[in-house]
């Protein structure tokens, strides 16, 4: 019924402008659409026609008819359940899945524990999870043709390839094609932090900002950047590598080969290694390290504090270079915010340059399902050229 | 003859696209223009008409008439001397001026030593210098209505205001309006590093890149960034503050109030302070510090080496976050490149994340006049909306 390769729904600039505007803000009158997109009313009416005919938009009853104002004003709205989008996030130990509607609302969610992490097993489990979600409602199965997968690491979105991931054995995995073959869906993939950044920019705290950043802390430390309204991808496919900027030339060696990276000081495994060393307990697990710090062990607390200073310094660097209007901080590292939050904020304030310091840090604990939603939004993006 | 407030020459998107394309690459056939801008040939022809009538473009003789190919092909070219643009750079001890043509070629240059640096004196001297340059050719005087001024510091381009500069007494100086009143020209102002970045992006090493950065080293350390083809200005007017990112939490205090900034380690005054301390000579001047290092004084050499490592680490940070295709390094600091170039490159390579390290650093010594050209290009930009 659906082709396994995705085609954009809209191609003309005017249609693109109108659909993307209405996905974020709906309903809007044609007049308001014209104002916000800079198109003429005629162009708006013409561009909306195929989207109305295709069922992606509908007209609401006239809002008001000003006397002598001519034709009544019928606002345009997105029809959220015209099409659904599956999304999956691959984490280190589980898959998280969702089905979203056109306005990116999660309509169902699910998860699968990963028993093995090789590409073959993971792809089979993705297909199983997605099929289960699509079968939960007949309309999902009928009107879902696009799946987006969010995965950490070096993702070649255009070629559907995971070039590198922290998952063992994942090198140059043709993830999109493999899952497309297993599900019959058109599959797009994206780096998980970038997908989440677009999610927050389109539908979350970043709405309406031209400069925006999302920072994730936890097992890895990364960031997604929006400049002049567009995601920063970098000329060589690398950008936003907040975890691998050097904040301390005398700091520890990082797994990337460099020295003093934020991630080498402040990732959960770096923190764990630091606490193990500080309390001379090589078998300590992360929850134990957290417990020690919360119980007031000074050595353990110092390790968390140093991590907080590294993160805050790194975010200040990002803000002094990029000048975002707002930074959202998220990731499972927020669970230990009580142990390093003060140091993050202190270092951020100390190192931010002048007016850039006006940029607020917003903490945003996001459940894993939000990352799956990021995958679904990668699929929604394929509606556009 | 000319209004003192500048109006864009082109406003329609198609005209804007054609003129900016031809400023960078000229001549081009209408077919080639259509291909590169994504416009239809009809739209190209229509948009070119007012520019031809206004004398900004001209048609070249037909290049070739393929048999049976219909109408002959007349390439379109910019008419460089249709309009001229004055540019000024305010440095700490002198003014540099130029008059450029439409294709940003410098047609004449000049300079004025600054005897005093208060805004009143500087504005009067700018008017004197610009008038002298415009009087050097009758066509300059006749066809120049726009002046661009490049100045270091915090510049509010939209309001024509220098909010803050290192020049003594420069706080909230209405530079654009003052010089406009003194010269009768429409005056636009821009931060000097941003102006130079746009110059290199439009007309220099950055042509055709979507991601580009320019780094200046010397008395100050800064950068200009281009992402997705557009200059990064930041939500709060701060961006590219490479000099004020922290690369060493245990480093020296910076004049900005923070600690371990690149500028606190690697600006010429930071280097001088370091060498003075290292050799216990509080009266040493910068040329003396350079001489000591070149003569092999180990303490002096170490100070330069540390500066190089700070600069290289800072550039690596910029590259790992932004992913530029190319970085141009310029500024008067290149004069001592023999003393810290190896350390810049070593630290850059060590700290750049993965594929981002493909980004080459290009050294580009630029005479002061190039900064004045940056001012003139700020004026050329006012042709556009």
XYZ file of C-alpha atoms in Angstrom:
770
model
C 0.000 0.000 0.000
C 2.797 2.410 0.843
C 6.102 2.618 -0.949
C 9.022 1.585 1.251
C 10.996 4.625 0.137
C 9.622 7.874 1.499
C 8.592 10.720 -0.776
C 8.008 14.242 0.404
C 4.353 15.171 0.686
C 5.072 18.789 -0.186
C 7.710 20.086 -2.554
C 6.719 23.638 -3.530
C 8.128 26.289 -1.152
C 4.675 27.760 -0.410
C 3.158 24.372 0.519
C 6.210 23.608 2.638
C 5.898 26.902 4.468
C 2.204 26.454 5.166
C 2.355 22.858 6.335
C 5.340 23.428 8.611
C 3.703 26.517 10.095
C 0.451 24.663 10.770
C 2.249 21.685 12.312
C 3.630 24.036 14.953
C 0.617 26.355 15.322
C -2.872 25.301 14.313
C -5.509 26.532 13.523
C -4.568 29.729 11.703
C -6.598 31.884 9.347
C -5.362 32.280 5.781
C -4.691 35.937 6.545
C -2.593 35.021 9.556
C -0.795 32.319 7.543
C -0.003 34.871 4.862
C 1.327 37.270 7.468
C 3.501 34.690 9.192
C 4.924 33.102 6.043
C 5.280 36.292 3.999
C 3.182 34.767 1.190
C 0.292 36.532 -0.539
C -3.234 35.389 0.406
C -3.646 34.074 -3.110
C -0.504 31.987 -2.718
C -1.742 30.663 0.633
C -5.099 29.661 -0.842
C -3.447 27.998 -3.817
C -0.879 26.166 -1.715
C -3.467 24.965 0.804
C -5.708 23.419 -1.858
C -3.815 20.133 -2.432
C -3.278 19.740 1.310
C -7.024 20.180 1.904
C -7.804 17.736 -0.894
C -5.298 15.227 0.505
C -6.956 15.433 3.905
C -3.879 16.832 5.679
C -5.658 20.104 6.394
C -9.283 20.927 7.048
C -11.267 24.113 7.338
C -12.855 25.079 10.605
C -16.240 26.794 10.694
C -16.000 30.547 10.098
C -14.725 32.266 13.232
C -16.406 35.574 12.684
C -17.765 37.458 9.732
C -17.070 41.123 10.181
C -19.851 43.152 8.581
C -18.837 44.139 5.091
C -15.598 42.095 5.333
C -16.553 39.964 2.360
C -16.145 36.220 2.489
C -16.262 34.508 5.873
C -12.974 33.594 7.522
C -12.407 29.838 7.694
C -9.298 29.051 9.727
C -7.135 26.194 8.478
C -6.117 23.364 10.779
C -3.965 20.281 10.510
C -5.924 17.019 10.587
C -3.790 15.225 13.181
C -4.856 11.655 12.396
C -4.564 11.921 8.634
C -1.225 10.136 8.920
C 0.694 8.502 11.766
C 4.428 8.156 12.281
C 6.260 5.427 14.117
C 9.329 6.325 16.148
C 11.950 4.209 17.887
C 14.870 5.065 20.123
C 17.643 2.513 20.509
C 19.236 2.836 23.931
C 21.991 0.707 25.426
C 19.623 -1.759 27.057
C 16.172 -1.261 25.568
C 14.136 -0.106 22.612
C 11.492 2.558 23.143
C 8.740 2.983 20.583
C 5.828 5.275 19.877
C 3.229 6.154 17.288
C 2.691 9.900 16.870
C 0.127 11.839 14.940
C 0.841 14.689 12.535
C 1.120 17.157 15.376
C 3.689 14.928 17.076
C 1.441 13.819 19.908
C 2.315 10.370 21.202
C -0.720 8.126 20.786
C 0.788 4.895 22.059
C 4.151 3.875 23.489
C 5.946 0.607 24.140
C 9.339 -0.874 24.967
C 11.459 -3.973 24.495
C 14.402 -4.986 26.646
C 17.490 -5.695 24.556
C 18.768 -9.189 25.251
C 21.465 -8.893 22.628
C 22.735 -5.773 20.896
C 24.059 -6.992 17.562
C 22.482 -5.228 14.587
C 20.584 -8.334 13.427
C 18.818 -8.916 16.751
C 18.128 -5.218 17.266
C 16.601 -4.820 13.788
C 14.339 -7.833 14.350
C 13.216 -6.443 17.706
C 12.520 -3.021 16.197
C 10.241 -4.648 13.622
C 8.482 -6.618 16.372
C 7.970 -3.534 18.551
C 6.759 -1.354 15.691
C 4.336 -4.011 14.473
C 2.925 -4.399 17.953
C 2.381 -0.646 18.233
C 0.804 -0.362 14.793
C -1.516 -3.268 15.541
C -2.837 -1.559 18.656
C -5.242 0.565 16.564
C -6.552 -0.212 13.079
C -6.047 3.418 12.013
C -2.357 3.268 12.960
C -1.836 0.275 10.693
C -3.845 1.874 7.879
C -2.240 5.272 7.915
C 1.386 4.739 8.928
C 4.014 4.511 6.238
C 6.995 6.247 7.829
C 9.231 5.176 10.692
C 12.031 7.222 12.215
C 14.768 5.702 14.362
C 16.910 7.684 16.783
C 20.250 6.193 17.744
C 23.337 7.587 19.411
C 26.582 7.858 17.497
C 27.657 8.859 14.027
C 24.595 8.588 11.801
C 24.621 9.199 8.041
C 21.026 10.240 7.652
C 21.112 10.580 3.877
C 22.433 7.072 3.348
C 20.483 5.486 6.199
C 23.709 4.226 7.721
C 24.911 4.036 11.318
C 28.597 4.637 10.770
C 29.518 4.190 14.396
C 27.648 3.733 17.651
C 28.542 2.816 21.199
C 26.502 -0.372 20.717
C 28.967 -3.240 20.304
C 29.549 -4.306 16.696
C 27.764 -1.327 15.166
C 30.001 -0.112 12.350
C 28.502 0.917 9.007
C 25.163 -0.740 9.735
C 22.566 -0.137 6.956
C 19.891 0.337 9.600
C 17.296 2.107 7.441
C 17.279 -0.474 4.651
C 17.284 -3.453 7.030
C 14.336 -2.206 9.078
C 12.519 -1.074 5.916
C 12.792 -4.622 4.566
C 11.508 -6.071 7.845
C 8.576 -3.678 8.271
C 7.592 -2.484 4.808
C 7.816 1.080 6.111
C 9.879 3.957 4.750
C 12.611 4.303 7.369
C 14.704 7.342 8.201
C 17.359 7.471 10.881
C 18.970 10.267 12.827
C 21.401 10.810 15.642
C 19.298 10.747 18.807
C 20.470 14.106 20.171
C 19.806 15.829 16.857
C 16.355 14.245 16.666
C 15.546 15.425 20.181
C 16.834 18.903 19.361
C 14.507 19.157 16.380
C 11.656 17.867 18.560
C 12.234 20.574 21.152
C 12.739 23.208 18.457
C 9.558 22.372 16.573
C 7.257 21.329 19.381
C 8.879 22.127 22.741
C 10.849 24.783 24.578
C 12.571 25.930 21.389
C 9.443 26.998 19.470
C 9.991 30.308 17.743
C 13.680 30.605 18.584
C 16.280 31.268 15.889
C 19.144 30.218 18.175
C 18.585 27.224 20.395
C 20.591 24.435 22.002
C 19.766 21.180 23.694
C 22.345 19.591 25.970
C 22.161 15.987 27.146
C 24.039 14.718 30.147
C 24.392 11.181 31.449
C 26.165 8.165 29.929
C 27.242 10.465 27.087
C 27.387 14.236 26.912
C 26.280 15.923 23.733
C 24.383 18.815 22.275
C 22.196 19.728 19.354
C 22.377 23.263 17.985
C 19.950 25.393 16.027
C 21.321 28.521 14.344
C 19.217 30.903 12.262
C 16.368 28.421 12.647
C 18.243 25.447 11.211
C 19.892 22.406 12.780
C 23.688 22.600 12.697
C 25.062 19.473 11.045
C 28.631 20.527 10.250
C 30.533 20.335 6.978
C 31.966 16.923 7.831
C 28.923 15.533 9.649
C 30.294 16.478 13.068
C 28.789 19.273 15.168
C 27.606 19.925 18.694
C 30.249 17.658 20.225
C 29.997 19.296 23.615
C 31.246 16.105 25.272
C 34.542 16.379 23.434
C 35.579 19.957 23.932
C 38.526 20.435 26.246
C 37.763 22.321 29.450
C 40.844 21.261 31.380
C 44.158 20.764 29.615
C 45.426 18.983 32.740
C 42.347 16.744 32.866
C 41.964 12.992 32.370
C 42.361 11.161 29.071
C 39.104 10.623 27.161
C 37.969 7.491 25.292
C 38.068 9.626 22.113
C 41.851 9.836 22.434
C 42.009 13.448 23.589
C 42.545 14.943 27.032
C 40.339 16.994 29.352
C 37.091 16.508 27.415
C 33.856 17.287 29.272
C 32.841 13.655 28.826
C 36.111 12.409 30.354
C 35.209 14.285 33.550
C 31.431 14.280 33.664
C 29.886 11.246 31.931
C 28.358 8.756 34.344
C 31.200 6.315 33.722
C 33.811 9.053 34.275
C 32.091 9.982 37.527
C 31.953 6.339 38.564
C 35.652 5.862 37.776
C 36.441 8.994 39.783
C 34.459 7.878 42.831
C 35.917 4.344 42.669
C 39.396 5.821 42.750
C 38.545 8.370 45.438
C 37.078 5.808 47.836
C 39.380 2.973 46.747
C 36.531 0.631 45.848
C 37.049 -0.721 42.315
C 33.806 -2.741 42.415
C 31.467 0.138 43.214
C 28.505 0.527 40.808
C 26.995 3.873 39.794
C 24.034 3.724 42.214
C 26.527 3.046 45.005
C 28.564 6.078 43.996
C 25.421 8.208 44.041
C 24.499 6.858 47.462
C 27.938 7.644 48.868
C 27.729 11.221 47.608
C 24.210 11.696 48.919
C 25.316 10.318 52.267
C 27.904 13.080 52.408
C 31.128 11.266 51.539
C 33.390 14.264 50.767
C 35.551 12.471 48.170
C 32.510 11.252 46.255
C 30.872 14.664 46.471
C 34.005 16.285 45.056
C 33.922 14.032 42.003
C 30.324 15.035 41.265
C 31.153 18.695 41.874
C 34.047 18.559 39.394
C 31.713 16.953 36.861
C 29.235 19.782 37.364
C 31.936 22.405 36.841
C 33.055 20.699 33.617
C 29.485 20.589 32.297
C 28.798 24.215 33.247
C 32.053 25.386 31.659
C 31.237 23.438 28.497
C 27.762 24.956 28.242
C 29.226 28.432 28.772
C 31.606 27.778 25.871
C 28.720 26.732 23.652
C 26.742 29.820 24.636
C 29.651 32.256 24.119
C 30.252 30.835 20.635
C 26.667 30.313 19.439
C 24.583 32.754 21.423
C 21.423 30.642 21.863
C 18.283 32.253 23.194
C 17.670 29.288 25.488
C 19.442 26.051 26.425
C 17.494 22.974 27.441
C 19.428 20.531 29.617
C 18.163 16.979 29.616
C 19.281 13.352 29.838
C 19.398 10.778 32.595
C 22.189 12.792 34.248
C 19.456 15.055 35.624
C 18.733 12.261 38.119
C 21.828 13.333 40.045
C 21.268 17.061 39.570
C 21.174 17.472 43.367
C 24.853 16.432 43.387
C 26.211 18.785 40.725
C 23.505 21.241 39.707
C 24.888 24.085 41.811
C 28.328 23.622 40.242
C 26.879 23.517 36.723
C 25.144 26.827 37.302
C 28.094 28.404 39.067
C 30.574 27.509 36.308
C 28.075 28.494 33.624
C 27.621 31.941 35.141
C 31.353 32.392 35.732
C 32.409 31.549 32.152
C 29.580 32.916 29.997
C 30.638 36.009 28.069
C 28.711 39.200 28.854
C 25.214 39.439 27.314
C 25.340 35.756 26.319
C 24.791 35.023 30.010
C 21.196 36.219 29.578
C 20.548 32.803 28.046
C 18.646 30.722 30.614
C 19.336 27.040 31.251
C 16.092 25.106 31.440
C 16.153 21.682 33.059
C 13.896 19.293 31.279
C 13.725 15.711 32.485
C 12.522 13.741 29.493
C 11.291 10.171 29.774
C 12.843 7.712 27.302
C 9.633 7.818 25.291
C 10.428 11.420 24.316
C 13.505 10.104 22.518
C 11.271 7.718 20.575
C 9.118 10.734 19.746
C 12.292 12.296 18.362
C 12.469 9.313 16.019
C 8.858 9.865 14.943
C 9.606 13.512 14.236
C 12.482 12.451 12.009
C 9.786 10.568 10.085
C 7.471 13.610 10.050
C 10.346 15.617 8.576
C 10.338 13.329 5.537
C 7.038 14.970 4.560
C 9.213 17.919 3.597
C 11.774 18.180 0.814
C 22.020 63.960 -4.297
C 21.958 60.790 -2.185
C 19.751 60.226 0.820
C 21.736 59.884 4.031
C 19.700 56.865 5.053
C 20.431 53.785 2.942
C 17.699 51.968 1.064
C 18.067 48.496 -0.348
C 18.587 48.416 -4.095
C 16.812 45.088 -4.417
C 13.884 43.861 -2.361
C 12.238 41.022 -4.313
C 13.726 37.577 -3.512
C 14.532 36.845 -7.179
C 16.399 40.139 -7.679
C 18.244 39.593 -4.415
C 19.288 36.102 -5.472
C 20.526 37.231 -8.873
C 22.470 40.258 -7.713
C 24.171 38.423 -4.845
C 25.082 35.544 -7.130
C 26.565 37.895 -9.738
C 28.513 39.852 -7.122
C 30.350 36.627 -6.261
C 30.540 35.100 -9.760
C 30.251 37.188 -12.898
C 29.524 36.875 -15.817
C 26.917 34.116 -15.863
C 24.397 33.210 -18.540
C 20.708 33.459 -17.676
C 20.506 29.673 -17.944
C 23.358 29.252 -15.487
C 21.825 31.866 -13.178
C 18.543 29.975 -13.253
C 20.339 26.720 -12.451
C 22.317 28.166 -9.553
C 19.487 30.135 -7.968
C 16.723 27.582 -8.594
C 14.639 30.233 -10.383
C 12.906 29.749 -13.735
C 14.532 31.420 -16.784
C 11.488 33.659 -17.033
C 11.959 34.754 -13.419
C 15.663 35.420 -14.068
C 14.903 37.545 -17.106
C 12.203 39.464 -15.265
C 14.347 40.036 -12.172
C 17.375 41.109 -14.203
C 15.460 43.783 -16.101
C 15.428 46.562 -13.461
C 19.073 45.835 -12.621
C 20.006 46.182 -16.296
C 17.969 49.380 -16.558
C 19.590 50.759 -13.417
C 23.022 50.081 -14.839
C 24.023 47.578 -12.147
C 24.179 44.763 -14.683
C 25.074 44.712 -18.342
C 24.847 42.138 -21.076
C 27.980 40.798 -22.659
C 28.096 40.007 -26.381
C 26.603 36.593 -27.179
C 29.055 33.855 -26.208
C 28.028 31.323 -28.800
C 24.951 30.717 -30.858
C 24.455 26.987 -31.174
C 22.794 26.249 -34.523
C 19.082 25.906 -34.033
C 19.382 26.852 -30.333
C 17.099 29.824 -30.746
C 18.004 33.206 -29.333
C 21.670 33.986 -28.765
C 23.034 33.637 -25.240
C 24.004 36.963 -23.675
C 25.757 36.430 -20.346
C 24.963 38.895 -17.599
C 27.697 40.696 -15.717
C 27.897 43.124 -12.848
C 28.969 46.630 -13.859
C 31.627 47.129 -11.168
C 31.854 50.912 -11.292
C 28.109 51.576 -11.314
C 28.393 52.356 -7.624
C 31.266 52.701 -5.165
C 31.390 52.002 -1.450
C 33.563 53.622 1.145
C 34.935 51.521 3.976
C 36.774 52.423 7.174
C 38.374 50.358 9.890
C 38.985 51.974 13.260
C 42.017 50.402 14.927
C 43.609 51.343 18.227
C 46.066 53.795 16.691
C 44.936 54.534 13.156
C 42.066 54.715 10.697
C 42.275 52.727 7.485
C 40.069 53.637 4.565
C 39.219 52.381 1.122
C 36.830 52.855 -1.766
C 35.630 49.595 -3.303
C 33.637 48.893 -6.405
C 30.546 46.693 -6.614
C 32.661 43.579 -6.813
C 34.511 44.584 -3.648
C 37.777 45.443 -5.348
C 39.728 48.123 -3.518
C 40.237 51.064 -5.881
C 42.034 53.374 -3.493
C 43.216 53.152 0.099
C 44.395 55.620 2.727
C 45.112 55.987 6.426
C 45.117 58.503 9.276
C 47.058 58.192 12.492
C 44.824 58.656 15.533
C 46.156 61.427 17.717
C 43.202 61.175 20.073
C 40.654 58.405 20.367
C 37.573 60.088 21.759
C 34.471 59.580 19.597
C 34.321 63.239 18.511
C 37.882 63.341 17.172
C 37.602 59.920 15.560
C 34.357 60.808 13.785
C 35.883 64.020 12.430
C 38.935 62.152 11.188
C 36.762 59.488 9.517
C 34.951 62.215 7.599
C 38.285 63.779 6.607
C 39.733 60.455 5.419
C 36.610 59.450 3.498
C 36.364 62.833 1.795
C 39.990 62.631 0.759
C 39.446 59.169 -0.741
C 36.254 60.185 -2.538
C 37.950 63.274 -3.953
C 40.723 61.181 -5.488
C 38.515 60.302 -8.482
C 35.488 62.248 -9.767
C 33.555 59.002 -10.295
C 34.031 58.028 -6.628
C 32.485 61.284 -5.493
C 29.660 61.030 -8.021
C 28.684 57.442 -7.388
C 29.327 56.782 -3.689
C 26.456 57.054 -1.254
C 27.213 54.308 1.251
C 29.949 54.030 3.856
C 30.591 51.047 6.108
C 32.667 51.258 9.273
C 34.270 48.262 10.966
C 35.135 48.614 14.627
C 36.026 46.143 17.335
C 33.705 45.598 20.287
C 30.001 45.312 20.837
C 28.288 46.851 17.822
C 24.530 47.267 17.449
C 24.357 47.254 13.702
C 20.626 47.894 13.475
C 20.776 50.996 15.637
C 24.155 52.204 14.335
C 25.501 52.215 17.865
C 28.872 51.164 19.291
C 27.728 49.859 22.661
C 31.213 49.129 23.885
C 34.691 49.152 22.406
C 38.224 48.913 23.716
C 38.738 52.509 22.573
C 38.704 54.697 25.673
C 35.420 56.471 26.293
C 33.466 54.526 23.705
C 30.174 53.568 25.361
C 26.910 53.816 23.429
C 28.412 55.995 20.698
C 25.919 56.777 17.875
C 28.699 56.283 15.326
C 26.528 55.804 12.225
C 24.433 58.941 12.735
C 27.429 61.120 13.662
C 29.484 60.136 10.620
C 26.402 60.341 8.377
C 25.883 63.940 9.488
C 29.549 64.741 8.841
C 29.781 63.103 5.412
C 26.272 63.122 3.938
C 26.679 59.388 3.301
C 24.422 56.559 4.454
C 26.532 54.894 7.136
C 26.343 51.324 8.407
C 28.584 49.878 11.092
C 29.597 46.371 12.039
C 31.886 44.557 14.416
C 35.213 44.290 12.587
C 35.602 40.517 12.918
C 32.080 39.920 11.625
C 32.704 42.286 8.700
C 35.913 40.451 7.835
C 34.147 37.095 8.111
C 31.506 38.191 5.627
C 34.260 39.516 3.349
C 36.052 36.171 3.353
C 32.775 34.282 2.985
C 31.544 36.321 0.025
C 34.787 37.124 -1.724
C 37.648 35.101 -0.172
C 38.538 31.647 1.128
C 34.993 31.005 2.297
C 33.276 31.265 -1.112
C 30.755 28.494 -1.571
C 31.021 27.097 1.967
C 27.954 26.562 4.149
C 30.049 26.271 7.317
C 32.960 28.625 7.686
C 34.912 30.332 10.450
C 37.418 33.144 10.621
C 39.674 33.411 13.645
C 41.682 36.521 14.484
C 44.647 36.484 16.812
C 46.681 39.368 18.156
C 45.712 42.155 20.547
C 42.307 40.499 20.817
C 41.225 36.982 19.956
C 37.891 36.500 18.257
C 36.044 34.620 15.583
C 33.282 35.043 13.059
C 31.109 32.052 12.236
C 29.006 31.151 9.225
C 26.477 28.326 9.618
C 24.174 27.152 6.843
C 25.482 30.048 4.764
C 24.573 32.762 7.267
C 26.583 34.793 9.739
C 26.000 33.736 13.343
C 24.967 36.774 15.369
C 23.518 35.146 18.500
C 20.177 35.732 20.163
C 21.630 38.360 22.508
C 24.089 39.899 20.053
C 26.992 37.797 21.337
C 28.531 34.990 19.280
C 31.928 33.744 18.184
C 33.595 34.839 21.414
C 36.519 32.485 20.940
C 38.712 34.732 23.078
C 36.462 34.180 26.063
C 35.957 30.458 26.175
C 37.710 28.713 29.034
C 40.441 26.288 28.007
C 42.161 26.052 31.369
C 40.168 26.194 34.598
C 43.440 26.741 36.460
C 44.477 29.529 34.073
C 44.946 33.255 34.668
C 42.158 35.744 35.311
C 40.841 37.525 32.203
C 39.915 41.199 31.814
C 36.341 40.010 31.161
C 36.132 38.822 34.760
C 36.351 35.118 34.050
C 39.264 32.685 34.377
C 41.289 30.671 31.864
C 39.952 32.417 28.746
C 41.957 31.971 25.538
C 42.517 35.727 25.479
C 43.864 35.710 29.052
C 46.625 33.343 27.886
C 47.201 34.204 24.255
C 46.447 37.864 23.452
C 49.561 39.926 22.775
C 49.167 41.693 26.109
C 48.729 38.371 27.949
C 51.873 37.053 26.260
C 53.754 40.223 27.141
C 52.626 39.997 30.770
C 53.719 36.361 30.846
C 57.174 37.076 29.429
C 57.672 40.104 31.724
C 56.950 37.862 34.691
C 59.055 34.976 33.394
C 62.137 37.095 32.799
C 61.485 39.493 35.706
C 61.536 42.601 33.511
C 58.399 44.671 34.136
C 59.391 47.297 31.538
C 59.764 44.942 28.589
C 57.736 45.908 25.485
C 56.158 43.404 23.085
C 58.900 43.623 20.418
C 61.413 42.928 23.176
C 59.466 39.851 24.277
C 59.416 38.598 20.700
C 63.139 39.191 20.368
C 63.872 37.270 23.573
C 61.837 34.301 22.369
C 63.425 34.355 18.910
C 66.842 34.508 20.549
C 65.994 31.265 22.337
C 65.172 32.414 25.862
C 63.442 29.284 27.221
C 61.098 31.118 29.604
C 59.918 33.492 26.870
C 59.527 30.622 24.412
C 57.372 28.755 26.917
C 54.991 31.673 27.232
C 54.488 31.790 23.457
C 54.106 27.989 23.333
C 51.383 28.083 26.012
C 49.615 30.807 24.024
C 49.736 28.602 20.925
C 48.270 25.661 22.816
C 45.435 27.829 24.146
C 44.636 29.125 20.642
C 44.775 25.642 19.098
C 42.561 24.198 21.836
C 40.069 27.032 21.365
C 39.912 26.514 17.596
C 39.410 22.767 18.139
C 36.463 23.573 20.418
C 34.944 25.826 17.785
C 35.405 23.144 15.125
C 33.971 20.306 17.257
C 30.872 22.412 18.003
C 30.284 24.059 14.597
C 31.897 21.752 12.084
C 33.206 24.369 9.624
C 34.511 23.260 6.253
C 37.490 25.583 6.571
C 38.927 27.943 9.190
C 40.892 31.019 8.175
C 43.320 32.276 10.819
C 44.331 35.909 10.527
C 45.257 38.970 12.570
C 48.501 40.631 13.521
C 49.287 37.653 15.781
C 50.416 35.828 12.648
C 53.577 37.972 12.829
C 54.795 35.712 15.637
C 53.530 32.496 14.112
C 57.090 31.130 14.144
C 56.895 31.215 17.950
C 53.596 29.396 18.476
C 52.368 28.001 15.154
C 53.545 24.469 15.893
C 51.724 24.484 19.229
C 48.530 25.854 17.642
C 48.509 23.014 15.145
C 49.473 20.375 17.682
C 46.709 21.347 20.137
C 44.205 21.723 17.311
C 44.905 18.208 16.067
C 44.896 16.751 19.572
C 41.531 18.221 20.582
C 39.479 18.177 17.371
C 36.747 15.527 17.476
C 36.978 12.799 14.824
C 35.885 13.804 11.304
C 35.778 17.479 12.325
C 39.576 17.325 12.220
C 39.342 17.192 8.410
C 38.768 20.950 8.589
C 41.958 22.671 7.450
C 43.367 25.785 9.121
C 44.418 28.327 6.513
C 46.782 31.088 7.572
C 45.904 34.338 5.920
C 47.922 37.420 6.758
C 45.654 40.336 5.939
C 46.904 43.892 5.700
C 44.919 46.468 7.680
C 43.363 47.672 4.447
C 41.469 44.371 4.214
C 39.659 45.324 7.404
C 38.637 48.589 5.753
C 37.393 46.512 2.837
C 35.292 44.632 5.400
C 33.712 47.982 6.214
C 33.000 48.633 2.524
C 31.369 45.202 2.245
C 29.111 46.095 5.152
C 28.034 49.004 2.937
C 27.580 46.714 -0.097
C 25.322 44.527 2.045
C 22.941 47.457 2.450
C 22.025 46.973 -1.215
C 20.125 43.945 0.046
C 17.062 43.796 2.254
